[in-house]
Amino acid sequence: MTGVPASAAGGSSGAHRARGTAAAADGARSEVSGSASGPADEGGKAARGGKITAAAVNQASVWNVANLLTMLRLLLVPGFVALMLADGGYDPAWRSLAWAAFAIAMITDLFDGHLARTYDLVTDFGKIADPIADKAIMGAALICLSALGDLPWWVTAVILGRELGITLLRFLVIRYGVIPASRGGKLKTLTQGVAVGMYVLALTGWLATLRFWVMAAAVVLTVVTGLDYVRQAIVLRRRGIAERAAALEEKDA
């Protein structure tokens, strides 16, 4: 009669009991570690979620630095006009104050867009208000200068016509793509700002002659960059139409 020795059986059952005890201990440790790490993980996720939510709220907020600068530029427009036309519009002191308001508006124009893009402060309000503020301060200055007889009306018509025309053109081709701002366009904006600022000041002598040539350069850049934007819009539209046609042919095939 064969059988398992008692010592072997006891060793086997003891081994099973030892493994069971070890497994139970491992399970207990797992439960302890799980209970310890669970809240931490949840807290970490909550913290990360809170940061994301806070960032989204900040990004969606209208009351950010970039938009406040844009609002300041809009508020400067009526103040600039009042200063420009004060005391008949020819007093050097009032014209100097008007120049200061115009300079502040131009400087904020340089910073608000940069801040919005750098710190994710782009909002729908900013997209609409920023170009309106740009056109408003420049248009107010040009119209005031022409009304006072300091600047020919045809110069004002060329500059404002170009600005409004290009803005309308961007909206017309936006379904095909966005026309990027070119270096020529940025140089045009800078030259326009300097030229108009010089005309706002009551300059005489060689400075008055210099501002004439600066304004002439601004008008040339205005026309040249405007034609370039028209060319870009035509190319963008043709490319968009061709890509849509190719996509339709591929879909039909």
Coordinates of N, CA and C in Angstrom, one line a residue:
M1 N 0.9 -1.2 0.0 CA 0.0 0.0 0.0 C 0.9 1.2 0.0
T2 N 0.7 2.0 -1.0 CA 1.5 3.2 -1.1 C 0.8 4.4 -0.5
G3 N 1.5 5.4 0.0 CA 0.9 6.6 0.6 C 2.0 7.6 0.6
V4 N 1.5 8.8 0.9 CA 2.4 10.0 1.0 C 2.8 10.1 2.4
P5 N 4.1 10.2 2.6 CA 4.6 10.3 4.0 C 3.9 11.5 4.7
A6 N 3.7 11.4 6.0 CA 3.1 12.5 6.7 C 3.9 13.7 6.7
S7 N 5.2 13.6 6.7 CA 6.0 14.8 6.7 C 5.9 15.5 5.3
A8 N 5.8 14.7 4.2 CA 5.6 15.4 2.9 C 4.3 16.0 2.8
A9 N 3.2 15.4 3.3 CA 1.9 16.0 3.2 C 1.8 17.2 4.1
G10 N 2.4 17.1 5.2 CA 2.4 18.3 6.1 C 3.2 19.4 5.4
G11 N 4.3 19.1 4.7 CA 5.1 20.1 4.0 C 4.3 20.7 2.9
S12 N 3.5 19.9 2.2 CA 2.8 20.4 1.0 C 1.7 21.3 1.5
S13 N 0.9 20.9 2.5 CA -0.2 21.7 3.1 C 0.4 23.0 3.7
G14 N 1.6 22.8 4.3 CA 2.2 24.0 4.9 C 2.6 25.0 3.8
A15 N 3.1 24.5 2.7 CA 3.5 25.4 1.6 C 2.3 26.1 1.1
H16 N 1.1 25.4 0.9 CA -0.1 26.0 0.4 C -0.5 27.1 1.4
R17 N -0.5 26.8 2.7 CA -0.9 27.8 3.7 C 0.0 29.0 3.6
A18 N 1.3 28.7 3.4 CA 2.3 29.9 3.4 C 2.0 30.7 2.1
R19 N 1.8 30.0 1.0 CA 1.5 30.8 -0.2 C 0.2 31.6 0.0
G20 N -0.8 31.0 0.6 CA -2.1 31.7 0.8 C -1.9 32.9 1.7
T21 N -1.1 32.7 2.7 CA -0.8 33.8 3.7 C -0.1 34.9 3.0
A22 N 0.9 34.6 2.1 CA 1.7 35.6 1.4 C 0.7 36.3 0.4
A23 N -0.2 35.6 -0.3 CA -1.1 36.2 -1.2 C -2.0 37.2 -0.5
A24 N -2.5 36.7 0.7 CA -3.3 37.6 1.5 C -2.6 38.9 1.9
A25 N -1.3 38.6 2.3 CA -0.5 39.8 2.7 C -0.3 40.8 1.5
D26 N 0.0 40.2 0.3 CA 0.1 41.0 -0.9 C -1.2 41.7 -1.2
G27 N -2.3 41.1 -1.0 CA -3.6 41.7 -1.3 C -3.8 42.9 -0.3
A28 N -3.5 42.6 0.9 CA -3.7 43.7 1.9 C -2.8 44.9 1.6
R29 N -1.5 44.5 1.2 CA -0.6 45.7 0.9 C -1.1 46.4 -0.4
S30 N -1.7 45.7 -1.3 CA -2.3 46.3 -2.5 C -3.4 47.2 -2.2
E31 N -4.3 46.7 -1.2 CA -5.4 47.5 -0.8 C -4.9 48.8 -0.1
V32 N -3.9 48.6 0.7 CA -3.4 49.7 1.5 C -2.8 50.7 0.6
S33 N -2.0 50.2 -0.4 CA -1.3 51.2 -1.3 C -2.4 51.8 -2.2
G34 N -3.4 51.0 -2.6 CA -4.4 51.6 -3.5 C -5.2 52.6 -2.8
S35 N -5.5 52.4 -1.5 CA -6.3 53.4 -0.8 C -5.4 54.6 -0.5
A36 N -4.1 54.4 -0.4 CA -3.2 55.5 -0.2 C -3.0 56.3 -1.4
S37 N -2.9 55.6 -2.6 CA -2.6 56.4 -3.8 C -3.8 56.9 -4.5
G38 N -5.0 56.3 -4.2 CA -6.2 56.7 -4.9 C -6.5 58.1 -4.7
P39 N -6.6 58.6 -3.4 CA -6.9 60.0 -3.2 C -5.9 61.0 -3.8
A40 N -4.6 60.5 -3.8 CA -3.5 61.3 -4.3 C -3.7 61.5 -5.8
D41 N -4.0 60.3 -6.5 CA -4.2 60.4 -7.9 C -5.4 61.2 -8.3
E42 N -6.5 61.0 -7.5 CA -7.7 61.8 -7.7 C -7.4 63.3 -7.5
G43 N -6.6 63.6 -6.4 CA -6.3 65.0 -6.2 C -5.4 65.5 -7.3
G44 N -4.5 64.7 -7.8 CA -3.6 65.2 -8.9 C -4.5 65.5 -10.1
K45 N -5.4 64.5 -10.4 CA -6.3 64.8 -11.6 C -7.1 66.0 -11.4
A46 N -7.6 66.2 -10.1 CA -8.4 67.3 -9.9 C -7.6 68.6 -10.0
A47 N -6.4 68.5 -9.5 CA -5.5 69.7 -9.6 C -5.3 70.1 -11.1
R48 N -4.9 69.0 -11.9 CA -4.7 69.3 -13.3 C -5.9 69.8 -14.0
G49 N -7.1 69.2 -13.6 CA -8.3 69.6 -14.2 C -8.7 71.1 -13.8
G50 N -8.3 71.4 -12.6 CA -8.6 72.8 -12.1 C -7.7 73.8 -12.9
K51 N -6.4 73.4 -13.2 CA -5.6 74.3 -13.9 C -6.1 74.5 -15.3
I52 N -6.5 73.4 -16.0 CA -7.1 73.5 -17.3 C -8.3 74.4 -17.4
T53 N -9.2 74.1 -16.4 CA -10.4 74.9 -16.3 C -10.1 76.4 -16.1
A54 N -9.1 76.7 -15.2 CA -8.8 78.1 -14.9 C -8.2 78.7 -16.2
A55 N -7.3 77.9 -16.9 CA -6.8 78.5 -18.1 C -7.8 78.8 -19.1
A56 N -8.8 77.9 -19.2 CA -9.9 78.1 -20.2 C -10.7 79.4 -19.8
V57 N -10.9 79.6 -18.5 CA -11.7 80.7 -18.1 C -10.9 82.0 -18.4
N58 N -9.6 82.0 -18.1 CA -8.8 83.1 -18.4 C -8.7 83.5 -19.8
Q59 N -8.6 82.4 -20.7 CA -8.6 82.6 -22.1 C -9.9 83.2 -22.6
A60 N -11.0 82.8 -22.1 CA -12.3 83.2 -22.5 C -12.7 84.6 -22.0
S61 N -12.0 85.0 -20.9 CA -12.4 86.3 -20.3 C -12.1 87.5 -21.2
V62 N -13.1 88.4 -21.3 CA -13.0 89.6 -22.1 C -12.1 90.6 -21.4
W63 N -12.1 90.5 -20.0 CA -11.3 91.5 -19.2 C -9.9 91.1 -19.0
N64 N -9.2 91.0 -20.1 CA -7.7 90.7 -20.0 C -6.9 91.9 -20.5
V65 N -5.6 91.9 -20.3 CA -4.8 93.0 -20.6 C -4.9 93.5 -22.1
A66 N -4.9 92.5 -23.0 CA -4.9 92.8 -24.4 C -6.2 93.6 -24.8
N67 N -7.3 93.1 -24.3 CA -8.6 93.7 -24.6 C -8.7 95.1 -23.9
L68 N -8.1 95.2 -22.7 CA -8.2 96.5 -22.0 C -7.4 97.6 -22.8
L69 N -6.3 97.1 -23.4 CA -5.5 98.1 -24.3 C -6.3 98.5 -25.5
T70 N -7.1 97.5 -26.1 CA -7.9 97.8 -27.2 C -9.0 98.8 -26.8
M71 N -9.6 98.5 -25.7 CA -10.7 99.4 -25.2 C -10.1 100.8 -25.0
L72 N -8.9 100.9 -24.4 CA -8.3 102.2 -24.2 C -8.1 102.9 -25.5
R73 N -7.7 102.2 -26.6 CA -7.5 102.8 -27.9 C -8.9 103.3 -28.4
L74 N -9.9 102.6 -28.2 CA -11.2 103.1 -28.7 C -11.7 104.3 -27.9
L75 N -11.4 104.4 -26.6 CA -11.8 105.5 -25.8 C -10.9 106.8 -26.2
L76 N -9.7 106.5 -26.7 CA -8.9 107.7 -27.1 C -9.3 108.4 -28.3
V77 N -10.2 107.7 -29.1 CA -10.6 108.3 -30.4 C -11.4 109.6 -30.2
P78 N -12.5 109.6 -29.4 CA -13.2 110.9 -29.2 C -12.3 111.9 -28.5
G79 N -11.5 111.5 -27.6 CA -10.6 112.4 -26.9 C -9.6 113.0 -27.9
F80 N -9.1 112.2 -28.8 CA -8.2 112.7 -29.8 C -8.8 113.8 -30.7
V81 N -10.0 113.5 -31.1 CA -10.8 114.4 -32.0 C -11.0 115.7 -31.3
A82 N -11.4 115.6 -30.0 CA -11.7 116.9 -29.2 C -10.4 117.7 -29.1
L83 N -9.3 117.1 -28.8 CA -8.0 117.8 -28.7 C -7.6 118.4 -30.0
M84 N -7.8 117.6 -31.1 CA -7.4 118.0 -32.4 C -8.1 119.3 -32.9
L85 N -9.4 119.4 -32.5 CA -10.2 120.5 -33.0 C -10.4 121.6 -32.0
A86 N -9.8 121.4 -30.9 CA -9.9 122.5 -29.8 C -9.3 123.8 -30.3
D87 N -10.0 124.9 -29.9 CA -9.5 126.2 -30.3 C -9.2 126.4 -31.8
G88 N -10.1 125.9 -32.6 CA -10.0 126.0 -34.0 C -9.1 125.0 -34.7
G89 N -8.4 124.2 -33.9 CA -7.6 123.2 -34.5 C -6.2 123.6 -34.9
Y90 N -5.8 124.8 -34.5 CA -4.5 125.3 -35.0 C -3.6 125.7 -33.8
D91 N -4.0 125.5 -32.6 CA -3.2 125.8 -31.4 C -2.1 124.8 -31.2
P92 N -0.9 125.1 -31.2 CA 0.2 124.2 -31.0 C 0.1 123.3 -29.8
A93 N -0.3 123.9 -28.7 CA -0.4 123.2 -27.4 C -1.5 122.1 -27.5
W94 N -2.7 122.4 -28.0 CA -3.7 121.4 -28.2 C -3.3 120.3 -29.2
R95 N -2.6 120.7 -30.2 CA -2.1 119.7 -31.2 C -1.1 118.8 -30.6
S96 N -0.3 119.3 -29.7 CA 0.7 118.5 -29.0 C 0.0 117.4 -28.1
L97 N -1.0 117.9 -27.4 CA -1.8 116.9 -26.6 C -2.5 115.9 -27.5
A98 N -3.0 116.3 -28.6 CA -3.6 115.4 -29.6 C -2.6 114.4 -30.1
W99 N -1.4 114.9 -30.4 CA -0.3 114.0 -30.8 C 0.0 112.9 -29.7
A100 N 0.0 113.3 -28.4 CA 0.2 112.4 -27.3 C -0.8 111.3 -27.3
A101 N -2.1 111.7 -27.5 CA -3.2 110.7 -27.5 C -3.0 109.7 -28.7
F102 N -2.6 110.3 -29.9 CA -2.4 109.5 -31.0 C -1.3 108.5 -30.8
A103 N -0.2 109.0 -30.2 CA 1.0 108.2 -30.0 C 0.7 107.0 -29.0
I104 N -0.1 107.3 -28.0 CA -0.5 106.2 -27.1 C -1.3 105.2 -27.8
A105 N -2.2 105.6 -28.7 CA -3.1 104.7 -29.4 C -2.2 103.8 -30.3
M106 N -1.2 104.4 -31.0 CA -0.3 103.6 -31.8 C 0.5 102.6 -31.0
I107 N 1.0 103.0 -29.9 CA 1.8 102.2 -29.1 C 1.0 101.0 -28.5
T108 N -0.2 101.2 -28.1 CA -1.1 100.1 -27.6 C -1.4 99.2 -28.7
D109 N -1.5 99.7 -29.9 CA -1.7 98.8 -31.1 C -0.6 97.8 -31.3
L110 N 0.6 98.2 -31.0 CA 1.8 97.3 -31.1 C 1.8 96.2 -30.0
F111 N 1.2 96.6 -28.9 CA 1.3 95.6 -27.7 C 0.1 94.7 -27.6
D112 N -1.1 95.1 -27.9 CA -2.2 94.3 -27.5 C -2.3 93.0 -28.3
G113 N -2.0 93.1 -29.6 CA -2.0 91.8 -30.4 C -0.9 90.9 -30.0
H114 N 0.3 91.4 -29.7 CA 1.4 90.6 -29.2 C 1.1 89.9 -27.9
L115 N 0.5 90.7 -27.0 CA 0.1 90.1 -25.7 C -0.9 89.0 -25.8
A116 N -1.9 89.2 -26.7 CA -3.0 88.3 -26.9 C -2.4 86.9 -27.5
R117 N -1.5 87.0 -28.4 CA -1.0 85.8 -29.0 C 0.0 85.1 -28.1
T118 N 0.8 85.9 -27.4 CA 1.8 85.3 -26.5 C 1.3 84.6 -25.3
Y119 N 0.2 85.2 -24.7 CA -0.3 84.7 -23.4 C -1.7 84.0 -23.6
D120 N -2.0 83.6 -24.8 CA -3.3 83.0 -25.1 C -4.5 83.8 -24.6
L121 N -4.5 85.1 -24.9 CA -5.6 86.0 -24.5 C -6.5 86.4 -25.7
V122 N -6.4 85.6 -26.7 CA -7.2 85.9 -27.9 C -8.7 85.6 -27.6
T123 N -9.6 86.5 -27.9 CA -11.0 86.4 -27.7 C -11.8 86.9 -28.9
D124 N -13.0 86.5 -29.0 CA -13.8 87.0 -30.1 C -14.0 88.5 -30.1
F125 N -14.1 89.0 -28.9 CA -14.2 90.5 -28.8 C -12.9 91.2 -29.3
G126 N -11.8 90.6 -29.0 CA -10.5 91.2 -29.5 C -10.4 91.1 -31.0
K127 N -10.8 90.0 -31.5 CA -10.7 89.8 -33.0 C -11.5 90.9 -33.7
I128 N -12.7 91.3 -33.1 CA -13.5 92.3 -33.8 C -13.1 93.7 -33.4
A129 N -12.8 93.9 -32.1 CA -12.6 95.3 -31.7 C -11.2 95.8 -32.1
D130 N -10.2 95.0 -32.2 CA -8.8 95.4 -32.5 C -8.7 96.1 -33.8
P131 N -9.2 95.5 -34.9 CA -9.1 96.2 -36.2 C -10.0 97.4 -36.3
I132 N -11.2 97.4 -35.6 CA -12.0 98.6 -35.5 C -11.3 99.7 -34.8
A133 N -10.6 99.4 -33.7 CA -9.9 100.5 -33.0 C -8.7 101.0 -33.9
D134 N -8.1 100.2 -34.6 CA -7.0 100.6 -35.6 C -7.5 101.6 -36.6
K135 N -8.6 101.2 -37.3 CA -9.1 102.0 -38.3 C -9.7 103.3 -37.8
A136 N -10.3 103.2 -36.6 CA -11.0 104.4 -36.0 C -10.0 105.5 -35.7
I137 N -8.9 105.2 -35.0 CA -7.9 106.2 -34.7 C -7.2 106.8 -35.9
M138 N -6.9 105.9 -36.8 CA -6.2 106.4 -38.1 C -7.2 107.2 -38.9
G139 N -8.4 106.7 -39.0 CA -9.4 107.5 -39.8 C -9.8 108.8 -39.2
A140 N -9.9 108.8 -37.9 CA -10.2 110.1 -37.2 C -9.1 111.1 -37.4
A141 N -7.8 110.7 -37.4 CA -6.7 111.6 -37.6 C -6.7 112.1 -39.0
L142 N -6.9 111.2 -40.0 CA -6.8 111.7 -41.4 C -8.0 112.6 -41.7
I143 N -9.2 112.3 -41.2 CA -10.3 113.2 -41.5 C -10.1 114.5 -40.9
C144 N -9.6 114.5 -39.6 CA -9.4 115.8 -39.0 C -8.4 116.7 -39.7
L145 N -7.3 116.0 -40.1 CA -6.2 116.7 -40.8 C -6.8 117.3 -42.2
S146 N -7.6 116.5 -42.9 CA -8.1 117.0 -44.1 C -9.1 118.1 -43.9
A147 N -10.0 118.0 -42.9 CA -11.0 119.0 -42.6 C -10.3 120.3 -42.2
L148 N -9.1 120.3 -41.6 CA -8.4 121.5 -41.2 C -7.6 122.0 -42.3
G149 N -7.5 121.3 -43.4 CA -6.7 121.8 -44.6 C -5.3 121.4 -44.5
D150 N -4.8 120.6 -43.6 CA -3.4 120.2 -43.5 C -3.0 119.1 -44.4
L151 N -4.0 118.3 -44.9 CA -3.7 117.1 -45.7 C -4.8 117.1 -46.8
P152 N -4.4 116.8 -48.1 CA -5.3 116.8 -49.1 C -6.3 115.6 -48.9
W153 N -7.6 115.8 -49.3 CA -8.6 114.8 -49.1 C -8.3 113.6 -49.9
W154 N -7.6 113.7 -51.0 CA -7.3 112.5 -51.8 C -6.4 111.5 -51.1
V155 N -5.5 112.1 -50.3 CA -4.6 111.2 -49.5 C -5.5 110.4 -48.5
T156 N -6.4 111.1 -47.8 CA -7.3 110.5 -46.9 C -8.1 109.4 -47.5
A157 N -8.6 109.7 -48.7 CA -9.4 108.8 -49.5 C -8.7 107.5 -49.9
V158 N -7.4 107.7 -50.3 CA -6.6 106.6 -50.7 C -6.3 105.6 -49.5
I159 N -5.9 106.2 -48.4 CA -5.5 105.4 -47.3 C -6.7 104.7 -46.7
L160 N -7.8 105.5 -46.4 CA -9.0 104.8 -45.8 C -9.7 103.9 -46.8
G161 N -9.7 104.2 -48.1 CA -10.2 103.3 -49.1 C -9.5 102.0 -49.1
R162 N -8.2 102.1 -49.1 CA -7.4 100.8 -49.1 C -7.6 100.0 -47.8
E163 N -7.7 100.6 -46.7 CA -7.9 99.9 -45.4 C -9.2 99.2 -45.4
L164 N -10.3 99.9 -45.8 CA -11.6 99.3 -45.8 C -11.7 98.3 -46.8
G165 N -11.1 98.5 -48.0 CA -11.2 97.5 -49.1 C -10.5 96.2 -48.8
I166 N -9.3 96.3 -48.2 CA -8.6 95.1 -47.8 C -9.3 94.3 -46.7
T167 N -9.9 95.1 -45.7 CA -10.7 94.4 -44.7 C -11.8 93.6 -45.3
L168 N -12.5 94.2 -46.2 CA -13.6 93.6 -46.9 C -13.1 92.4 -47.7
L169 N -12.0 92.5 -48.4 CA -11.4 91.5 -49.2 C -11.1 90.3 -48.3
R170 N -10.6 90.5 -47.1 CA -10.2 89.4 -46.2 C -11.5 88.6 -45.9
F171 N -12.6 89.3 -45.6 CA -13.8 88.6 -45.3 C -14.4 87.8 -46.5
L172 N -14.2 88.3 -47.7 CA -14.7 87.6 -48.9 C -14.0 86.3 -49.2
V173 N -12.7 86.2 -48.9 CA -11.9 85.0 -49.2 C -11.6 84.2 -48.0
I174 N -12.2 84.5 -46.8 CA -11.9 83.8 -45.6 C -12.2 82.3 -45.7
R175 N -13.2 82.0 -46.5 CA -13.6 80.6 -46.6 C -12.5 79.8 -47.3
Y176 N -11.7 80.4 -48.1 CA -10.6 79.8 -48.8 C -9.3 79.8 -48.0
G177 N -9.2 80.7 -47.0 CA -8.0 80.8 -46.2 C -7.8 82.2 -45.6
V178 N -6.7 82.4 -44.9 CA -6.5 83.7 -44.3 C -5.3 84.3 -45.0
I179 N -5.4 85.6 -45.3 CA -4.3 86.3 -45.9 C -3.4 86.8 -44.8
P180 N -2.2 86.3 -44.7 CA -1.3 86.7 -43.6 C -0.8 88.1 -43.8
A181 N -0.5 88.8 -42.6 CA 0.1 90.1 -42.7 C 1.5 90.0 -43.2
S182 N 1.8 90.8 -44.1 CA 3.2 90.8 -44.7 C 4.1 91.8 -44.1
R183 N 5.4 91.7 -44.4 CA 6.3 92.7 -43.9 C 6.0 94.1 -44.4
G184 N 5.6 94.1 -45.7 CA 5.3 95.3 -46.4 C 4.1 96.0 -45.7
G185 N 3.1 95.2 -45.3 CA 2.0 95.7 -44.6 C 2.3 96.3 -43.2
K186 N 3.2 95.7 -42.5 CA 3.7 96.2 -41.2 C 4.5 97.5 -41.4
L187 N 5.3 97.5 -42.4 CA 6.1 98.7 -42.7 C 5.1 99.9 -43.1
K188 N 4.1 99.5 -43.9 CA 3.1 100.5 -44.2 C 2.4 101.1 -43.0
T189 N 2.0 100.3 -42.1 CA 1.4 100.7 -40.8 C 2.3 101.6 -40.0
L190 N 3.6 101.3 -39.9 CA 4.5 102.1 -39.2 C 4.7 103.4 -39.9
T191 N 4.9 103.4 -41.2 CA 5.1 104.7 -41.9 C 3.9 105.6 -41.9
Q192 N 2.7 105.0 -42.0 CA 1.5 105.8 -41.8 C 1.4 106.4 -40.4
G193 N 1.7 105.7 -39.4 CA 1.7 106.2 -38.1 C 2.6 107.4 -37.9
V194 N 3.8 107.2 -38.4 CA 4.8 108.3 -38.2 C 4.4 109.5 -39.0
A195 N 4.0 109.3 -40.3 CA 3.6 110.4 -41.1 C 2.4 111.2 -40.5
V196 N 1.3 110.5 -40.1 CA 0.2 111.1 -39.5 C 0.5 111.8 -38.2
G197 N 1.4 111.2 -37.4 CA 1.8 111.8 -36.2 C 2.6 113.1 -36.5
M198 N 3.4 113.2 -37.5 CA 4.1 114.4 -37.8 C 3.1 115.5 -38.3
Y199 N 2.1 115.1 -39.0 CA 1.1 116.1 -39.5 C 0.2 116.6 -38.3
V200 N 0.0 115.8 -37.3 CA -0.8 116.2 -36.2 C 0.0 117.3 -35.4
L201 N 1.3 117.2 -35.3 CA 2.1 118.2 -34.7 C 2.2 119.5 -35.6
A202 N 2.3 120.6 -34.9 CA 2.3 121.9 -35.7 C 3.8 122.1 -36.1
L203 N 4.3 121.4 -37.1 CA 5.7 121.5 -37.5 C 5.9 122.6 -38.5
T204 N 7.1 123.2 -38.5 CA 7.4 124.2 -39.5 C 8.8 123.9 -40.0
G205 N 9.2 124.7 -41.1 CA 10.6 124.6 -41.6 C 10.9 123.2 -42.3
W206 N 12.1 122.7 -42.0 CA 12.5 121.5 -42.7 C 11.7 120.3 -42.2
L207 N 11.2 120.3 -40.9 CA 10.4 119.2 -40.4 C 9.1 119.1 -41.2
A208 N 8.5 120.3 -41.6 CA 7.3 120.2 -42.4 C 7.6 119.6 -43.7
T209 N 8.7 119.9 -44.3 CA 9.1 119.3 -45.6 C 9.3 117.8 -45.5
L210 N 10.0 117.4 -44.4 CA 10.2 116.0 -44.1 C 9.0 115.2 -44.0
R211 N 8.0 115.8 -43.3 CA 6.7 115.0 -43.1 C 6.0 114.8 -44.4
F212 N 6.2 115.8 -45.4 CA 5.6 115.6 -46.7 C 6.1 114.4 -47.4
W213 N 7.4 114.2 -47.3 CA 8.0 113.0 -48.0 C 7.7 111.7 -47.2
V214 N 7.6 111.8 -45.9 CA 7.2 110.6 -45.1 C 5.8 110.2 -45.5
M215 N 4.9 111.2 -45.6 CA 3.5 110.9 -46.0 C 3.5 110.3 -47.5
A216 N 4.3 110.8 -48.4 CA 4.4 110.3 -49.7 C 4.8 108.9 -49.7
A217 N 5.8 108.5 -48.9 CA 6.2 107.1 -48.8 C 5.1 106.3 -48.2
A218 N 4.3 106.8 -47.3 CA 3.2 106.0 -46.7 C 2.1 105.8 -47.8
V219 N 1.9 106.8 -48.6 CA 0.9 106.6 -49.7 C 1.3 105.5 -50.7
V220 N 2.6 105.6 -51.1 CA 3.1 104.6 -52.0 C 3.0 103.2 -51.4
L221 N 3.5 103.0 -50.2 CA 3.4 101.7 -49.5 C 1.9 101.3 -49.4
T222 N 1.0 102.2 -49.1 CA -0.4 101.9 -49.0 C -0.9 101.3 -50.3
V223 N -0.6 101.9 -51.4 CA -1.1 101.4 -52.7 C -0.4 100.1 -53.1
V224 N 0.9 100.0 -52.9 CA 1.7 98.8 -53.3 C 1.2 97.6 -52.5
T225 N 1.2 97.7 -51.2 CA 0.8 96.6 -50.4 C -0.7 96.2 -50.6
G226 N -1.5 97.2 -50.9 CA -2.9 96.9 -51.2 C -3.0 96.1 -52.5
L227 N -2.3 96.4 -53.5 CA -2.3 95.6 -54.7 C -1.7 94.2 -54.4
D228 N -0.7 94.1 -53.6 CA -0.2 92.8 -53.2 C -1.2 91.9 -52.5
Y229 N -2.0 92.5 -51.6 CA -3.1 91.8 -50.9 C -4.1 91.3 -51.9
V230 N -4.4 92.1 -52.9 CA -5.4 91.7 -53.9 C -4.8 90.5 -54.7
R231 N -3.6 90.5 -55.0 CA -2.9 89.4 -55.7 C -3.0 88.1 -54.9
Q232 N -2.7 88.3 -53.6 CA -2.7 87.1 -52.7 C -4.2 86.6 -52.6
A233 N -5.1 87.5 -52.5 CA -6.5 87.0 -52.4 C -6.9 86.2 -53.7
I234 N -6.5 86.7 -54.9 CA -6.9 86.0 -56.1 C -6.2 84.6 -56.1
V235 N -4.9 84.5 -55.7 CA -4.2 83.2 -55.7 C -4.9 82.3 -54.7
L236 N -5.2 82.8 -53.5 CA -5.8 82.0 -52.5 C -7.2 81.5 -52.9
R237 N -8.0 82.3 -53.6 CA -9.3 81.9 -54.1 C -9.1 80.8 -55.1
R238 N -8.2 81.0 -56.1 CA -8.0 80.0 -57.1 C -7.6 78.7 -56.5
R239 N -6.6 78.7 -55.6 CA -6.1 77.5 -55.0 C -7.2 76.8 -54.2
G240 N -8.1 77.6 -53.5 CA -9.2 77.0 -52.7 C -10.2 76.3 -53.7
I241 N -10.5 77.0 -54.8 CA -11.4 76.4 -55.7 C -10.9 75.1 -56.3
A242 N -9.6 75.1 -56.7 CA -8.9 73.9 -57.2 C -8.9 72.8 -56.2
E243 N -8.6 73.1 -55.0 CA -8.6 72.0 -54.0 C -10.0 71.4 -53.7
R244 N -11.0 72.3 -53.8 CA -12.4 71.8 -53.6 C -12.8 70.9 -54.8
A245 N -12.4 71.3 -56.0 CA -12.7 70.5 -57.2 C -12.0 69.2 -57.1
A246 N -10.8 69.2 -56.7 CA -10.0 67.9 -56.6 C -10.6 67.0 -55.6
A247 N -11.1 67.6 -54.5 CA -11.7 66.8 -53.4 C -13.0 66.2 -53.9
L248 N -13.8 66.9 -54.7 CA -15.0 66.4 -55.2 C -14.8 65.3 -56.2
E249 N -13.8 65.4 -57.0 CA -13.5 64.4 -58.0 C -13.0 63.1 -57.3
E250 N -12.2 63.3 -56.3 CA -11.7 62.1 -55.5 C -12.9 61.4 -54.8
K251 N -13.8 62.2 -54.3 CA -15.0 61.6 -53.6 C -15.8 60.9 -54.6
D252 N -16.1 61.4 -55.8 CA -16.9 60.8 -56.8 C -16.2 59.5 -57.3
A253 N -14.9 59.5 -57.4 CA -14.2 58.3 -57.9 C -14.2 57.2 -56.8

